[in-house]
mmCIF file of C-alpha atoms in Angstrom:
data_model
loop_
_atom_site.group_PDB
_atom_site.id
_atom_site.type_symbol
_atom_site.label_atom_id
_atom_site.label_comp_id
_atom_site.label_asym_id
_atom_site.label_seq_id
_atom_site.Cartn_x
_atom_site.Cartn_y
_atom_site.Cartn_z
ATOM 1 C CA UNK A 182 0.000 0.000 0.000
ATOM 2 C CA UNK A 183 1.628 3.647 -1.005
ATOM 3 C CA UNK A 184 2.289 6.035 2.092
ATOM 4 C CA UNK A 185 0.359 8.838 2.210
ATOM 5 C CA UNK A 186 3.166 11.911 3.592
ATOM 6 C CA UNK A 187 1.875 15.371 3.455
ATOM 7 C CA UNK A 188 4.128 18.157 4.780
ATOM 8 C CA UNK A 189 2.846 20.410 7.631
ATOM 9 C CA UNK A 190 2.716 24.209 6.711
ATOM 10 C CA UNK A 191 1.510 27.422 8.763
ATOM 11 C CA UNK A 192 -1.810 25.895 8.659
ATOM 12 C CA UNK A 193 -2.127 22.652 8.192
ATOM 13 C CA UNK A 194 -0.557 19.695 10.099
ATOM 14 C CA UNK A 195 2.043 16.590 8.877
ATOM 15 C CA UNK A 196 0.772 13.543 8.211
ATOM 16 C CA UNK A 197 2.171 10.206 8.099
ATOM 17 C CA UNK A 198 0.475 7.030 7.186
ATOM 18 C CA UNK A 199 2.915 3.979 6.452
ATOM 19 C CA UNK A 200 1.461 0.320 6.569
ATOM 20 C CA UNK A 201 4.636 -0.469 6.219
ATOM 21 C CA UNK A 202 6.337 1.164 9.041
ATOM 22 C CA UNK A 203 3.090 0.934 11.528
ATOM 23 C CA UNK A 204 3.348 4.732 11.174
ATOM 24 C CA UNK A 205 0.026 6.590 11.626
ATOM 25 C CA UNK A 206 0.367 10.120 12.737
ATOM 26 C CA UNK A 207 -1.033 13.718 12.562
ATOM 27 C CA UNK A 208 0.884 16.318 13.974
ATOM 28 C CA UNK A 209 0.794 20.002 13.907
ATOM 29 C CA UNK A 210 -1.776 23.188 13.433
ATOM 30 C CA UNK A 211 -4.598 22.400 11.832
ATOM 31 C CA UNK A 212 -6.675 25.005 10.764
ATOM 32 C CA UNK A 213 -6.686 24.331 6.175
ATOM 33 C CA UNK A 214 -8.142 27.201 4.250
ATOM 34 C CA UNK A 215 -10.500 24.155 2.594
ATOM 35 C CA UNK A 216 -11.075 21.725 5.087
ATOM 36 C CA UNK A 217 -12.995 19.190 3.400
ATOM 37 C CA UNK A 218 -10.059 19.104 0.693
ATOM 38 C CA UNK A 219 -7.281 18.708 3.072
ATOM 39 C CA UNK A 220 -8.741 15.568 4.232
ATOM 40 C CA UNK A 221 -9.877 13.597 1.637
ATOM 41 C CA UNK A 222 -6.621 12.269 1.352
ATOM 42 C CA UNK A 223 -6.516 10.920 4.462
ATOM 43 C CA UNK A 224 -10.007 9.529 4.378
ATOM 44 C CA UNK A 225 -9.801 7.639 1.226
ATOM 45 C CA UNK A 226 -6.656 6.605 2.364
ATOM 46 C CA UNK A 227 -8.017 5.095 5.659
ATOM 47 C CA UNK A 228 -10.706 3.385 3.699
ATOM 48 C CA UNK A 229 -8.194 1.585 1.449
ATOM 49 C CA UNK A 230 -6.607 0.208 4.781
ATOM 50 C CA UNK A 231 -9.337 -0.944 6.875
ATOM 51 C CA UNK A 232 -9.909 -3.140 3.891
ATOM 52 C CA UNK A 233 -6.396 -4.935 5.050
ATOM 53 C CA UNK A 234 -4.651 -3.472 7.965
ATOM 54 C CA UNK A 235 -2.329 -4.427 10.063
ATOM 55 C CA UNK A 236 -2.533 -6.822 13.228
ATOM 56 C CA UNK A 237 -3.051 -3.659 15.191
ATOM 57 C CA UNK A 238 -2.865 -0.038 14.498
ATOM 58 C CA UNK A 239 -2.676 3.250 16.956
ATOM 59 C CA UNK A 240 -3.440 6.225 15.248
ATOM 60 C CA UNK A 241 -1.008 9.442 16.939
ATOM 61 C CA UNK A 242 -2.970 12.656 16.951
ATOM 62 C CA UNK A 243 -0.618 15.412 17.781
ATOM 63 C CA UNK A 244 -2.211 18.870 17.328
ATOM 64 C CA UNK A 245 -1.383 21.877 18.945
ATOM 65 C CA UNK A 246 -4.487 23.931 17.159
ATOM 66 C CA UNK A 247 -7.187 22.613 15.443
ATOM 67 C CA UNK A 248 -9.914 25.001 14.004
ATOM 68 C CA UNK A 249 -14.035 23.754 13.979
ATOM 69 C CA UNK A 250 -14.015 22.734 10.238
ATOM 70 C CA UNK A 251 -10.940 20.485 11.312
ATOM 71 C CA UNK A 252 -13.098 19.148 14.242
ATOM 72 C CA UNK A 253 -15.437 17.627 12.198
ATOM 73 C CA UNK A 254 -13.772 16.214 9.941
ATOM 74 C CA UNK A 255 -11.275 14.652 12.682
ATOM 75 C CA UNK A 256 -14.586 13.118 13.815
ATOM 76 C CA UNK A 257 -15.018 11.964 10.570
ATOM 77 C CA UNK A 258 -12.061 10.556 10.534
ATOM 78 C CA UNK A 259 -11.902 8.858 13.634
ATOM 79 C CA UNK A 260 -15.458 7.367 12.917
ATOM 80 C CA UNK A 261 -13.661 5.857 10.028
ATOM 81 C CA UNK A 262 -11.122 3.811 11.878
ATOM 82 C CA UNK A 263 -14.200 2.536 13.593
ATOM 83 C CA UNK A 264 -13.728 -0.717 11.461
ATOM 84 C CA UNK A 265 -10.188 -1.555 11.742
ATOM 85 C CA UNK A 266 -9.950 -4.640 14.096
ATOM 86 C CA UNK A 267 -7.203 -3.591 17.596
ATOM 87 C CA UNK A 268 -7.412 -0.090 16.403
ATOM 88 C CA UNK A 269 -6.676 2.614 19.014
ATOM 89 C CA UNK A 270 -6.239 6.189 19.275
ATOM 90 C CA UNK A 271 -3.232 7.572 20.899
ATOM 91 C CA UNK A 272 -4.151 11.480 21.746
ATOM 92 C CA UNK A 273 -1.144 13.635 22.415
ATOM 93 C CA UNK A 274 -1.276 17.175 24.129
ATOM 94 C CA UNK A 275 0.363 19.238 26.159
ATOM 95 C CA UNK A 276 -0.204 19.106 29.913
ATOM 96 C CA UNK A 277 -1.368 22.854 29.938
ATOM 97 C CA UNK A 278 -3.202 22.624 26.641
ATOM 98 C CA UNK A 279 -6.582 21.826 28.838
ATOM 99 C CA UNK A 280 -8.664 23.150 25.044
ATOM 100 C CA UNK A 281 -6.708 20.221 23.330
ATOM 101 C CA UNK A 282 -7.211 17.821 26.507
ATOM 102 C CA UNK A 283 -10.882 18.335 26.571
ATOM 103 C CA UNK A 284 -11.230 18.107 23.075
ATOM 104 C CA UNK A 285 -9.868 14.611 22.810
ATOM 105 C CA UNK A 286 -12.104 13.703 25.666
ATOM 106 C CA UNK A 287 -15.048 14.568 23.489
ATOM 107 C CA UNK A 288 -14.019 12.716 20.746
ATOM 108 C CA UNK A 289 -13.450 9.919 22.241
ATOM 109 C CA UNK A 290 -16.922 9.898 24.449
ATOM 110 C CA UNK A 291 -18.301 10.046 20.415
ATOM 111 C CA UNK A 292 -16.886 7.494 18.761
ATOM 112 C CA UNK A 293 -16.303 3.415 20.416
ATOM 113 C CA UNK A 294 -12.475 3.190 19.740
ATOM 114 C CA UNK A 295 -10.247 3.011 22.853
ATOM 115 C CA UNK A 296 -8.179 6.028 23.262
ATOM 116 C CA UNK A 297 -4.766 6.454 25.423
ATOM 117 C CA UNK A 298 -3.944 9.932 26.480
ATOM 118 C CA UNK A 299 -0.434 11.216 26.672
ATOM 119 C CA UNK A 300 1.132 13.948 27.404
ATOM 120 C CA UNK A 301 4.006 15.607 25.710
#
């Protein structure tokens, strides 16, 4: 399966998704001019893997900022791992970044996926 590497910029945040490499990370500001665009990427990538994944897959999420638009399409996003069998969320913040903290609470209160929070 191809990786899927997009470089982070002002706005928008890295990504890395390697089958390979058991590399599946987000990391950065996220706050894309067109949302819905920046994603689709990632979501059709996802797709493609939860048809085979691996034995067992955590997902990093490392955001410092993410704007609403990004919000719901994270959602969307982690409502599409939903399917991958031992999939889990690893949610990184800072330990002062309470906005970030909370946030990841929500989302994972909203979607059944276990999540593991950790600090930076």
């Amino acid at each position: 399966m191809e990786i899927l590497t997009m470089e982070s910029s002002d706005d928008t945040p890295q990504v890395i998704l390697n089958k390979d490499k058991n590399i599946f990370e987000i990391s950065g500001r996220c706050l894309p001019e067109d949302a819905v665009s920046f994603f689709n990427p990632i979501m059709d990538w996802i797709k493609r893997y939860a048809q085979s994944p691996n034995p067992a897959t955590a997902f990093h999420i490392k955001l410092d900022y993410f704007n609403t638009a990004s919000s719901k399409l994270l959602l969307d996003l982690l409502t599409a791992l939903k399917p991958i069998p031992a999939i889990r969320v690893i949610w990184h913040s800072y330990a002062d970044d309470e906005e970030v903290q909370e946030a990841g609470a929500e989302f994972s209160e909203q979607v059944d996926i276990p999540f593991e929070f950790r600090e930076r």
